[in-house]
Coordinates of C-alpha atoms in Angstrom, one line a residue:
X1 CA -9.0 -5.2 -46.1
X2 CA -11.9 -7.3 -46.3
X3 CA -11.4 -11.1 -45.9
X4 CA -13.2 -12.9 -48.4
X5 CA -16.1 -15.4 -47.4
X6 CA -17.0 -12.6 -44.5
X7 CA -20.3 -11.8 -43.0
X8 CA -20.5 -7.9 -42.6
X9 CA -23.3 -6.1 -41.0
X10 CA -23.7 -2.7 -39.5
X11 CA -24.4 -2.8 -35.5
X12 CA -28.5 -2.0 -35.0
X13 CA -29.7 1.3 -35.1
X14 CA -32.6 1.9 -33.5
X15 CA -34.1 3.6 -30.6
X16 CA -34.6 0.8 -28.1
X17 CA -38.1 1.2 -26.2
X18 CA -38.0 2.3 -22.8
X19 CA -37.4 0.2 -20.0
X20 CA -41.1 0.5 -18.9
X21 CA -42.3 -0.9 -22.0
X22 CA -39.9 -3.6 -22.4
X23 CA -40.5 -5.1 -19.3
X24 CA -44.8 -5.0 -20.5
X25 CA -43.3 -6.9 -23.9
X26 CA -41.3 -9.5 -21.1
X27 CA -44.5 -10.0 -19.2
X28 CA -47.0 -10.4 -21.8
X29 CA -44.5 -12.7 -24.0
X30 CA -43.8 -14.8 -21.4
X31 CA -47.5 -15.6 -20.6
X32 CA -48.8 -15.9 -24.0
X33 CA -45.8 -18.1 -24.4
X34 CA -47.5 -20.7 -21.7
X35 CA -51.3 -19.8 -23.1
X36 CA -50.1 -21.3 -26.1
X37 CA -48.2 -24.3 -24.6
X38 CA -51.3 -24.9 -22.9
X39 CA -53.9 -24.8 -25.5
X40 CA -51.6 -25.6 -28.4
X41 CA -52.9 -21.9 -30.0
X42 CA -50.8 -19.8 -32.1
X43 CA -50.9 -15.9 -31.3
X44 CA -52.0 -14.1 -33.7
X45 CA -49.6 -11.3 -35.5
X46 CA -51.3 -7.8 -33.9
X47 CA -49.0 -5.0 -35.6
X48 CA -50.5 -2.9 -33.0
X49 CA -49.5 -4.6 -29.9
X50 CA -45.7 -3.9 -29.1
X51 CA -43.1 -7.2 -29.9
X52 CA -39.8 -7.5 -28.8
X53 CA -37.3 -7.1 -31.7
X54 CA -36.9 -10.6 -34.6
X55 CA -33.4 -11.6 -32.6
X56 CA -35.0 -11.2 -28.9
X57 CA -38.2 -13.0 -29.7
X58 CA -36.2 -15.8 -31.4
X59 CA -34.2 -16.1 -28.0
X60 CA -37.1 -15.8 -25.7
X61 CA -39.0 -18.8 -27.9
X62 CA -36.0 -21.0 -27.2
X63 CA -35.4 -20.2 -23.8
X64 CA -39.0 -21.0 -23.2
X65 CA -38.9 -24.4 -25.1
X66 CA -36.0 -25.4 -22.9
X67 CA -37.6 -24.7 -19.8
X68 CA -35.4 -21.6 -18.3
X69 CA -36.9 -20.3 -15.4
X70 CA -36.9 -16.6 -16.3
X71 CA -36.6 -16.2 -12.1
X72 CA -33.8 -18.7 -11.3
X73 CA -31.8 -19.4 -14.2
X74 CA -30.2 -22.3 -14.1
X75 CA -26.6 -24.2 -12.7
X76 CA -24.0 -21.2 -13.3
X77 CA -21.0 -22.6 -14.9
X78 CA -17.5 -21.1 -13.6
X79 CA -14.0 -21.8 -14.9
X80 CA -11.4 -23.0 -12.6
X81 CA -7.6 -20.1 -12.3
X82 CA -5.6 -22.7 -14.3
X83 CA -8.5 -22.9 -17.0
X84 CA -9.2 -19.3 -17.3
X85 CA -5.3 -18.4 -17.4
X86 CA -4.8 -21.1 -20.3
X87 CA -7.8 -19.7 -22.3
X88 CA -6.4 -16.1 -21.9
X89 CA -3.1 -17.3 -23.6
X90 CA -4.7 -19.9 -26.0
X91 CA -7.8 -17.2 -27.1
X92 CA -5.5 -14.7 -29.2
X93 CA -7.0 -11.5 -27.2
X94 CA -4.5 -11.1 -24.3
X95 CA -2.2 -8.4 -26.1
X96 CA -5.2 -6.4 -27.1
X97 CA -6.7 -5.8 -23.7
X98 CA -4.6 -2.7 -23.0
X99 CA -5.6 -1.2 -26.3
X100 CA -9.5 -2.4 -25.4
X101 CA -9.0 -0.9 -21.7
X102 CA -7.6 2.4 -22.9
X103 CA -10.4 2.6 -26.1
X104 CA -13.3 1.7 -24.1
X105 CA -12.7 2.6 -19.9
X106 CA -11.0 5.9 -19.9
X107 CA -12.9 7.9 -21.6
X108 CA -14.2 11.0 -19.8
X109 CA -17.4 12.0 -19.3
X110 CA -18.6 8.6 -19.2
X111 CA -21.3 7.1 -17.1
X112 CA -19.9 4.0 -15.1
X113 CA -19.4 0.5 -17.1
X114 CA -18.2 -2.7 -16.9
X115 CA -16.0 -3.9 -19.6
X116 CA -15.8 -7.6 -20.3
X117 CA -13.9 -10.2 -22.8
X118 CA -15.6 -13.5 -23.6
X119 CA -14.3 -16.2 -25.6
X120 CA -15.9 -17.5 -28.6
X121 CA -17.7 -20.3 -25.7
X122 CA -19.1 -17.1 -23.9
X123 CA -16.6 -17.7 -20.6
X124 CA -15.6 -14.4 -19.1
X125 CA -12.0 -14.0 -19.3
X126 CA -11.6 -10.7 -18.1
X127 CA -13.9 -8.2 -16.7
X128 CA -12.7 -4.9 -15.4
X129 CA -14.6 -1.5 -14.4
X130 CA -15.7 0.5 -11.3
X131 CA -15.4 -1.2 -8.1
X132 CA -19.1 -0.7 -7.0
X133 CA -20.7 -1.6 -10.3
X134 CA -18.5 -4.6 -10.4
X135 CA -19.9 -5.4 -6.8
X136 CA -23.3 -5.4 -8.2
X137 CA -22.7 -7.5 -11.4
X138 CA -21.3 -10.2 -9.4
X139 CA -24.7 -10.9 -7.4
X140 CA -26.4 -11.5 -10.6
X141 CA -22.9 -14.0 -11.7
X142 CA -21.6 -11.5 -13.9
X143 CA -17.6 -12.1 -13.0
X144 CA -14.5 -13.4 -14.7
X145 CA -14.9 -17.3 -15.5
X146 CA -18.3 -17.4 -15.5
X147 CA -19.5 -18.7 -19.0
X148 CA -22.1 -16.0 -20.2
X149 CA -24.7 -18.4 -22.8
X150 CA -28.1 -18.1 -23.1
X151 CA -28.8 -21.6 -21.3
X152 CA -27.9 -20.1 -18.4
X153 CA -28.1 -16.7 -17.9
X154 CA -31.2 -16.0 -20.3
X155 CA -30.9 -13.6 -23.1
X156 CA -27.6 -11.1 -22.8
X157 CA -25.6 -9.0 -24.9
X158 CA -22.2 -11.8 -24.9
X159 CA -24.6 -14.3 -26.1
X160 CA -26.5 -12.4 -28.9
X161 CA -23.0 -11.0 -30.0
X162 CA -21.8 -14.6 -30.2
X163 CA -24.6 -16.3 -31.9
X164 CA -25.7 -13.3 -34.1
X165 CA -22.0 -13.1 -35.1
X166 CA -23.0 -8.8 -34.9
X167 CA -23.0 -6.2 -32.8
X168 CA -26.3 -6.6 -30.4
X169 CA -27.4 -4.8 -27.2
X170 CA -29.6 -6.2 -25.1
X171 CA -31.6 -3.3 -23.1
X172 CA -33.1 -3.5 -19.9
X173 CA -35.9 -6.0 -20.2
X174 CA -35.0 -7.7 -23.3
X175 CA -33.3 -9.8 -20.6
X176 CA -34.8 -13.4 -20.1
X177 CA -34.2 -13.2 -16.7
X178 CA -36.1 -10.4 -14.5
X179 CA -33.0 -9.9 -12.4
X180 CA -30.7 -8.6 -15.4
X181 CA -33.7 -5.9 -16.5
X182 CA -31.8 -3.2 -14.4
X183 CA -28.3 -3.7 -16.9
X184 CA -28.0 -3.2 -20.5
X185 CA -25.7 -4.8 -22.3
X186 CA -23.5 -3.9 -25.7
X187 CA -21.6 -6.9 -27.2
X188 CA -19.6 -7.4 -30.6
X189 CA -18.0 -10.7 -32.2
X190 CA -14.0 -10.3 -32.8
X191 CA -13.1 -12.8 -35.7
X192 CA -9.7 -14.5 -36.5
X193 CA -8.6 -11.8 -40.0
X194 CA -6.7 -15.3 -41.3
X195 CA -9.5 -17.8 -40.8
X196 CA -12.7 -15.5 -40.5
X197 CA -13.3 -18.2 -37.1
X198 CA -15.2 -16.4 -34.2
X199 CA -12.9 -15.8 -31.4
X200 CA -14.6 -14.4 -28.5
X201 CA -16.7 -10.8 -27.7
X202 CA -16.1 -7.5 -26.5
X203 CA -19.1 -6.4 -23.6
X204 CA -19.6 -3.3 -22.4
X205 CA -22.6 -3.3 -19.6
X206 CA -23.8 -0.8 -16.9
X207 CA -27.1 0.4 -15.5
X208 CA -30.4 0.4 -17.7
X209 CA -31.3 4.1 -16.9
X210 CA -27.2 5.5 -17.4
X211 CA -26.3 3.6 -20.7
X212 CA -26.0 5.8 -23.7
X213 CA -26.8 4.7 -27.5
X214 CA -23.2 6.0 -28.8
X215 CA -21.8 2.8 -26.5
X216 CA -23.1 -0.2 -29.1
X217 CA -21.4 2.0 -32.0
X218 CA -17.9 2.3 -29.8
X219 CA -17.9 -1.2 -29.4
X220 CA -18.3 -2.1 -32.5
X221 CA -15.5 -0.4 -33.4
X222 CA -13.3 -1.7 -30.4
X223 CA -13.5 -5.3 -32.0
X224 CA -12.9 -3.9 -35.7
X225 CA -9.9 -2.4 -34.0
X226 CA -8.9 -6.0 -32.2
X227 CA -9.0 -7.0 -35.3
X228 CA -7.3 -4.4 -37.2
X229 CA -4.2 -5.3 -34.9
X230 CA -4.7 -9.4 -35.2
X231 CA -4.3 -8.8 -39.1
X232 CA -0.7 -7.0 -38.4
X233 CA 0.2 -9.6 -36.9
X234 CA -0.7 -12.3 -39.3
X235 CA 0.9 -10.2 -41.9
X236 CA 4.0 -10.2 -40.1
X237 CA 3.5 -13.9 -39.9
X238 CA 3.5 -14.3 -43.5
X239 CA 6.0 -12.3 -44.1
X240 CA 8.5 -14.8 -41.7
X241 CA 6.9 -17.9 -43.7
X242 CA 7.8 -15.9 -46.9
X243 CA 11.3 -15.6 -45.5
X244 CA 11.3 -19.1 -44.9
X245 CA 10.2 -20.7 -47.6
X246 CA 12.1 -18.6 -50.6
X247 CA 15.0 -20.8 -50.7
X248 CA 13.2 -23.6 -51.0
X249 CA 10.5 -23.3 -53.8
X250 CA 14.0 -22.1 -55.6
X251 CA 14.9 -25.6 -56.1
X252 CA 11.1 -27.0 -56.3
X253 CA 10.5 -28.3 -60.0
X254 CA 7.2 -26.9 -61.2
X255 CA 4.3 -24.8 -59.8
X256 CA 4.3 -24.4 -56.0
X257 CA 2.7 -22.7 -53.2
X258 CA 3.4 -21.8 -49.8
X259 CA 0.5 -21.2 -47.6
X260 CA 0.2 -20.8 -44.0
X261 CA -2.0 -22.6 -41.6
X262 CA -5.0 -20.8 -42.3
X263 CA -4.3 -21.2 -46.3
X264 CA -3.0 -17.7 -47.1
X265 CA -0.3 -17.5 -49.9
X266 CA 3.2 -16.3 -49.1
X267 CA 4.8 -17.4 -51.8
X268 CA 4.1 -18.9 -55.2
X269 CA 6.3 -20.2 -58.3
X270 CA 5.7 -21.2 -61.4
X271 CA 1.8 -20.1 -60.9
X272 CA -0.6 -16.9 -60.5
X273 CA -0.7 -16.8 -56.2
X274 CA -4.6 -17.1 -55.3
X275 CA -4.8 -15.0 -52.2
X276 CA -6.0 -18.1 -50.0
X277 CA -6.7 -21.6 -50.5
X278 CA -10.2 -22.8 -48.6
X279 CA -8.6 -25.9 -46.6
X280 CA -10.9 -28.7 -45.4
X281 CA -12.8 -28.1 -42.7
X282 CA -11.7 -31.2 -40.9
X283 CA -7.9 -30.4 -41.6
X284 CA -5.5 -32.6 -44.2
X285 CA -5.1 -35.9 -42.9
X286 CA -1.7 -37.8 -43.4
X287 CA -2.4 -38.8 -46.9
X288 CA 0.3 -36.8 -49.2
X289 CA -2.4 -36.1 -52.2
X290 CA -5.4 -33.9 -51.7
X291 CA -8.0 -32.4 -53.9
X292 CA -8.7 -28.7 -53.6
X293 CA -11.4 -27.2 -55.5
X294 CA -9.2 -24.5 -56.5
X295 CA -6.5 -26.1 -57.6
X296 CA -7.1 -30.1 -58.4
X297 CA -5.0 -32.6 -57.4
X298 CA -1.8 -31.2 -55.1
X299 CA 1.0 -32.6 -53.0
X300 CA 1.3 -31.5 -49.9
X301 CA 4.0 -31.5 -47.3
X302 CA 3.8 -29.3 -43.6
X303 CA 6.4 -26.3 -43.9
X304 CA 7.3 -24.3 -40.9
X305 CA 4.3 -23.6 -39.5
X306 CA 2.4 -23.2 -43.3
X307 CA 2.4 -26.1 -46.0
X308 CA 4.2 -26.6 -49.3
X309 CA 1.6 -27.0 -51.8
X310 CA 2.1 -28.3 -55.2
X311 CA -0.2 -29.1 -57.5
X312 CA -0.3 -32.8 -60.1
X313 CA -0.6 -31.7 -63.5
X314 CA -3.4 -32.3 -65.1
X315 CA -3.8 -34.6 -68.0
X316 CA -6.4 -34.5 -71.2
X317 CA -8.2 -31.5 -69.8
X318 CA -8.9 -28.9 -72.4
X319 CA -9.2 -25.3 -71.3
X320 CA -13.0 -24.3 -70.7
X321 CA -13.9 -20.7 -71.8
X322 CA -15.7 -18.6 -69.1
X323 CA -19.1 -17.9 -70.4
X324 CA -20.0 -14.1 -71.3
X325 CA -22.6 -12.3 -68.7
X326 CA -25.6 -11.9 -70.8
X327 CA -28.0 -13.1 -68.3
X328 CA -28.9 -9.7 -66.9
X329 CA -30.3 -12.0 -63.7
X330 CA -26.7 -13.8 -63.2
X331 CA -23.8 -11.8 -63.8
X332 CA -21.4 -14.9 -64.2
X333 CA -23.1 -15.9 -67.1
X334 CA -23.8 -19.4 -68.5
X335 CA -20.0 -20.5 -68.1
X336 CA -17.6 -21.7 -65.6
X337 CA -15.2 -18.9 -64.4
X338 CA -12.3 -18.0 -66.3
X339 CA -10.1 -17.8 -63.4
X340 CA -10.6 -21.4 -62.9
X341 CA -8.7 -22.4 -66.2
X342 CA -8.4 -25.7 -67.0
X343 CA -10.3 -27.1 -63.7
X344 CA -13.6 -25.8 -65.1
X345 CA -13.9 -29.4 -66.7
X346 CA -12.7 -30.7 -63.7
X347 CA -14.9 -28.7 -61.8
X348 CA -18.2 -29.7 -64.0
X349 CA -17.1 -33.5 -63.9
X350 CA -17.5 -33.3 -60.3
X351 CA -21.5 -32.0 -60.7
X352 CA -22.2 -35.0 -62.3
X353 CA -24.0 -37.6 -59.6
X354 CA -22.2 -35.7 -56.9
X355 CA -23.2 -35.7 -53.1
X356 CA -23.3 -32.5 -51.3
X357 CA -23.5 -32.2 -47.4
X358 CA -24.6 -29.1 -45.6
X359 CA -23.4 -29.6 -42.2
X360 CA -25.2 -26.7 -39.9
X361 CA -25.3 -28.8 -36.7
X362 CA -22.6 -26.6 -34.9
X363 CA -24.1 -23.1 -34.1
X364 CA -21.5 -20.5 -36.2
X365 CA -19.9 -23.1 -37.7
X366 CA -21.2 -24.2 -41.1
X367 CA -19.6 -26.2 -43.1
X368 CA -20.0 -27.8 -47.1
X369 CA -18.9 -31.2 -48.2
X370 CA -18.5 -32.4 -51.8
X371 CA -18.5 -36.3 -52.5
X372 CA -17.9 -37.0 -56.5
X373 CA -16.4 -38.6 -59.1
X374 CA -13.5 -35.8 -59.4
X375 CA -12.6 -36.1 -55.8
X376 CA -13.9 -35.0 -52.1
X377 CA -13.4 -31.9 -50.2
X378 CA -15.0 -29.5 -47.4
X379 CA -14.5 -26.3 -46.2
X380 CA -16.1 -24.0 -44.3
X381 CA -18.3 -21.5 -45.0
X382 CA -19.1 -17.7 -44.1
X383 CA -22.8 -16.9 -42.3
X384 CA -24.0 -15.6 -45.5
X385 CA -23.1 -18.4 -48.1
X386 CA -24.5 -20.9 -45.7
X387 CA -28.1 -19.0 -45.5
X388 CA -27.9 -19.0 -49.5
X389 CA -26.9 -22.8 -49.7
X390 CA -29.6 -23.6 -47.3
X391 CA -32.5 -22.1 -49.3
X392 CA -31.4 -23.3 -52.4
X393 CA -30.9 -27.0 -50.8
X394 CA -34.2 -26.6 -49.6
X395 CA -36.1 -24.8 -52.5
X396 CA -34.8 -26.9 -55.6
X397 CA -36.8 -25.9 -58.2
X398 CA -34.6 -22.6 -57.9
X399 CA -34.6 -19.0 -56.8
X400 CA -34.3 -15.6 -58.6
X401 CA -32.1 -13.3 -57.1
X402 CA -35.0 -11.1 -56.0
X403 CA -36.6 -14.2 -54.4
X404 CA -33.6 -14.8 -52.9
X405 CA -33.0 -10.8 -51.6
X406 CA -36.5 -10.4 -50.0
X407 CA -35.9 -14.4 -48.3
X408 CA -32.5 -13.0 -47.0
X409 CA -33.6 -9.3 -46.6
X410 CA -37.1 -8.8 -46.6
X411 CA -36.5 -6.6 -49.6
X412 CA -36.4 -8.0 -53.1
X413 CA -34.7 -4.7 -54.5
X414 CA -32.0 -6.0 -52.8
X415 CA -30.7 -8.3 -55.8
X416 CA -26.8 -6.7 -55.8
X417 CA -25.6 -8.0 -52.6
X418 CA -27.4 -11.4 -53.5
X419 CA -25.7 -11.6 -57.1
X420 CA -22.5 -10.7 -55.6
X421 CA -22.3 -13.4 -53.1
X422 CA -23.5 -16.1 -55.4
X423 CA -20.9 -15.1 -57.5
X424 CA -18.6 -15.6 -55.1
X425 CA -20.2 -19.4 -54.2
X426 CA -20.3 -20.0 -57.7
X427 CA -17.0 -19.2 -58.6
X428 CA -15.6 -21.7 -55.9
X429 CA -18.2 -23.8 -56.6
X430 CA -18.2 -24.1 -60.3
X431 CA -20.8 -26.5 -61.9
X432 CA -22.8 -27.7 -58.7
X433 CA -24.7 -24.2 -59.0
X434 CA -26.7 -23.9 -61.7
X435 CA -28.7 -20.8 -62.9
X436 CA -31.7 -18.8 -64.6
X437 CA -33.0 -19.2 -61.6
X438 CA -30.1 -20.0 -59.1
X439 CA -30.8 -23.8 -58.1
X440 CA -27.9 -26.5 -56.9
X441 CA -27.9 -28.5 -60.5
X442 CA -30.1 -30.8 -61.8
X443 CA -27.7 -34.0 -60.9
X444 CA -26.6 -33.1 -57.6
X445 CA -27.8 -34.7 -54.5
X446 CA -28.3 -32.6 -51.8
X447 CA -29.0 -33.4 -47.9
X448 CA -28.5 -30.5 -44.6
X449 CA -27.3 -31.7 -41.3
X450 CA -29.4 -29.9 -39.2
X451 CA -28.6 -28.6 -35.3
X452 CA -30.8 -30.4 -32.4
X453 CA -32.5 -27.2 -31.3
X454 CA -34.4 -25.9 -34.7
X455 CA -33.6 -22.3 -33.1
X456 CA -29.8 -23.1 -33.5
X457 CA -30.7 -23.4 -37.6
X458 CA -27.8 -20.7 -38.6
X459 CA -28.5 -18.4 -35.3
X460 CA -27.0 -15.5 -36.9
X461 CA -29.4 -15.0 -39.6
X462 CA -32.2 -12.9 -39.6
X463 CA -34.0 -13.3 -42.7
X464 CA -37.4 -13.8 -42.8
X465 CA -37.1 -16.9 -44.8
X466 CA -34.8 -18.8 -42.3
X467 CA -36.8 -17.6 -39.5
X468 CA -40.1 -19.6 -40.9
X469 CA -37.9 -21.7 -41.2
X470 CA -36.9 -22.2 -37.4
X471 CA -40.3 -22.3 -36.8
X472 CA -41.7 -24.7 -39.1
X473 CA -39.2 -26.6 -38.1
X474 CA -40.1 -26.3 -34.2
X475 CA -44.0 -26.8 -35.1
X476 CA -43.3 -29.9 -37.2
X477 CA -45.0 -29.0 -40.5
X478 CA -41.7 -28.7 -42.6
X479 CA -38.2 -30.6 -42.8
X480 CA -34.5 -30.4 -43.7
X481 CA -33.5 -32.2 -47.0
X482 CA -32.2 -35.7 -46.0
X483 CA -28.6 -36.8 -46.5
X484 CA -27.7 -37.8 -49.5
X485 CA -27.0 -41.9 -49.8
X486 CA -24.2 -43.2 -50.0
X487 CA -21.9 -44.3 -53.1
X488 CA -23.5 -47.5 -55.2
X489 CA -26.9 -46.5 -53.8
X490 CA -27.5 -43.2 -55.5
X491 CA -31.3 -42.6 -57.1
X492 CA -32.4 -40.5 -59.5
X493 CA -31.8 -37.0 -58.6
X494 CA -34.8 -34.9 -57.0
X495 CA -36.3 -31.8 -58.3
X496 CA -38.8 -31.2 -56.1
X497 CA -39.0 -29.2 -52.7
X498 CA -38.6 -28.9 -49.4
X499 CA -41.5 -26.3 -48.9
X500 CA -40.9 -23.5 -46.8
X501 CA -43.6 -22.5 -44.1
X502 CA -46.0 -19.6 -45.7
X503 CA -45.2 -15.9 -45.0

């Protein structure tokens, strides 16, 4: 079952180039790379000179800006016994390694390989394989504790995986460092089913010249089957809070929910169950009322290890009709959705003078915060959603959903997935979006927290658009929408743009 919110994307398919090539691409980046430092010239883009692929280039560009020495590396950075043992049982992966093991290591037939699990902080926590080929990884640091990031250890499958938030392999010389260009590596993210939160990677490495394509598409499917077995056991989960918690929404007077700690329903009265409810990002603090975009106004009290949700009727709110789809460009039509009741008018209240936040300064985790006159809330968001947010925050005159496919995709045809997802944000996000084109409305304020690094701007997204971005933003010539002021101090709302860098 898909989980909403999700990021899906197939694990690449292409032929890598041959080792001998690569390492030519290596060498000649690398020394353009300081021609340019030197003269402050930009290269230009020769279509018939070989480049390293969008998501290797990107890497090598920031590894370069912070100084990695593509010969030495820099400080390795090992985990202690006690550290790595309480990371096994804290990560959520330790029952699956025998399944992993048994999917991945004894197949025959196969050429020799090196199975590693990182968590979601790229530290080893287990590595297993043939003796010999183990041997050799751990000259080059490639051994249990070792944390496996690109600030280290250059370019590498476990850190491509984890920043991509896809399948990657990293072949031979697309290694930032000349002493990993005899490996290739094959890495995929494993996510959390009940909170879609990155949990660690599943690596498969082994000798440049022995490793066969097949491999990136088996470990793909290793980490769809991790996770295939994390969501039996959340289910089973649920069904234990279920257990729990039937007695006592028997005796709770009105509407209630019972949600675990991720915010997936297991029991409702009184009310249609939504399948989850987006909890702020930053938790519930101690206050007994909270607003949830979903829902309004609610009570909440901790249950077992969920929550007991109910929500505060609402008063003088009349019911809001969805509008009908006749905008053949916007398939939810002028309207606020009908699933959203009578907190449509809550919903568009909210619009009105309200402050939004996108908060991308942690690398895979960003996050949306809404400051208004019907209430604040956050939650966090899925790798596609923030990429849309973030060109609409920084294109406010507005977007059509081709615009939007060939930012995202490099293909305007592309307009289903697009409308589909915006759907989805506006749905959830009722009147901040607006549409015909697809803008944030007129009245909202919008600012994005931005990371340090520009090249940790959403680091699993390859579209073209966000790309320019990253580099505008490294060159200086464009910037992030500012935060929006605080309460009392609000100006009139701005239309104009942020400009994107050209194409």
């Amino acid at each position: 079952m898909r989980q909403p919110g999700r990021q899906t994307r197939r694990p690449e398919r292409r032929t890598p180039q041959t080792a001998a090539e690569l390492a030519k691409v290596h060498e000649r980046a690398l020394a353009e790379a300081a021609a340019r430092a030197a003269t402050r010239e930009t290269t230009p883009d020769d279509p018939s000179l070989f480049q390293p692929r969008p998501e290797i280039g990107d890497s090598w560009e920031r590894l370069r800006r912070l100084g990695l020495d593509p010969d030495a590396g820099a400080a390795a950075v090992h985990l202690g016994p006690a550290e790595i043992e309480h990371r096994r049982r804290t990560s959520g992966l330790d029952p699956l390694l025998p399944v992993l093991r048994d999917t991945l290591l004894e197949q025959s037939g196969q050429p020799p390989l090196i199975l590693a699990i990182a968590d979601a902080d790229g530290h080893i926590l287990w590595q297993e394989g043939e003796r010999g080929l183990r041997r050799s990884a751990d000259r080059i640091g490639f051994l249990t504790g070792a944390r496996w990031i690109e600030e280290s250890v250059g370019t590498n499958g476990i850190a491509a995986a984890l920043r991509a938030q896809r399948p990657m392999q990293v072949h031979s010389a697309e290694h930032y460092l000349r002493s990993h260009h005899s490996w290739t590596c094959v890495a995929a993210p494993v996510h959390d089913p009940g909170t879609g939160r990155l949990i660690g990677a599943i690596n498969l490495s082994g000798p440049a010249h022995s490793v066969r394509p097949y491999l990136l598409q088996l470990t793909a499917t290793a980490a769809k089957l991790a996770e295939t077995e994390l969501r039996a056991r959340r289910l089973e989960s649920l069904h234990h809070l279920r257990t729990l918690a039937a007695p006592m929404l028997a005796r709770v007077n009105g509407p209630a929910l019972v949600v675990d700690a991720a915010g997936w329903t297991a029991a409702a009265a009184g009310l249609p169950p939504p399948a989850r409810l987006r909890l702020p990002a930053e938790g519930w603090s101690t206050t007994a009322v909270h607003w949830l975009p979903s829902l309004g106004e609610c009570v909440i009290e901790p249950l077992a290890d969920g929550w007991l949700v109910r929500p505060v009727p609402l008063r003088n709110t009349a019911p809001v009709v969805a509008g009908t789809p006749d905008d053949p460009d916007d398939p939810d039509g002028p309207g606020v959705p009908a699933e959203l009741g009578g907190l449509g008018g809550l919903l568009a209240e909210q619009a009105e003078g309200a402050r939004v936040r996108l908060d991308l300064r942690r690398p895979g985790s960003p996050a949306l915060s809404v400051h208004g006159a019907a209430g604040s809330w956050s939650h966090a968001l899925s790798p596609r959603h923030a990429e849309l947010l973030l060109l609409l925050a920084t294109e406010r005159n507005g977007l059509s959903a081709a615009q939007l496919a060939d930012a995202l995709f490099g293909d305007p045809a592309r307009t289903v997935t697009v409308r589909a997802e915006l759907s989805r944000l506006r749905r959830h996000l009722g009147g901040l979006l607006a549409h015909r084109p697809y803008r944030f409305a007129e009245s909202v304020l919008v600012g994005v927290a931005g990371p340090e690094d520009p090249y940790d701007l959403l680091p699993s997204s390859s579209g073209p658009a966000v790309r320019r971005l990253r580099a505008g933003l490294a060159g200086g010539t464009v910037r992030l929408p500012g935060p929006p002021p605080s309460p009392g101090r609000l100006p009139a709302p701005r239309t104009g743009r942020v400009p994107l860098p050209p194409a």
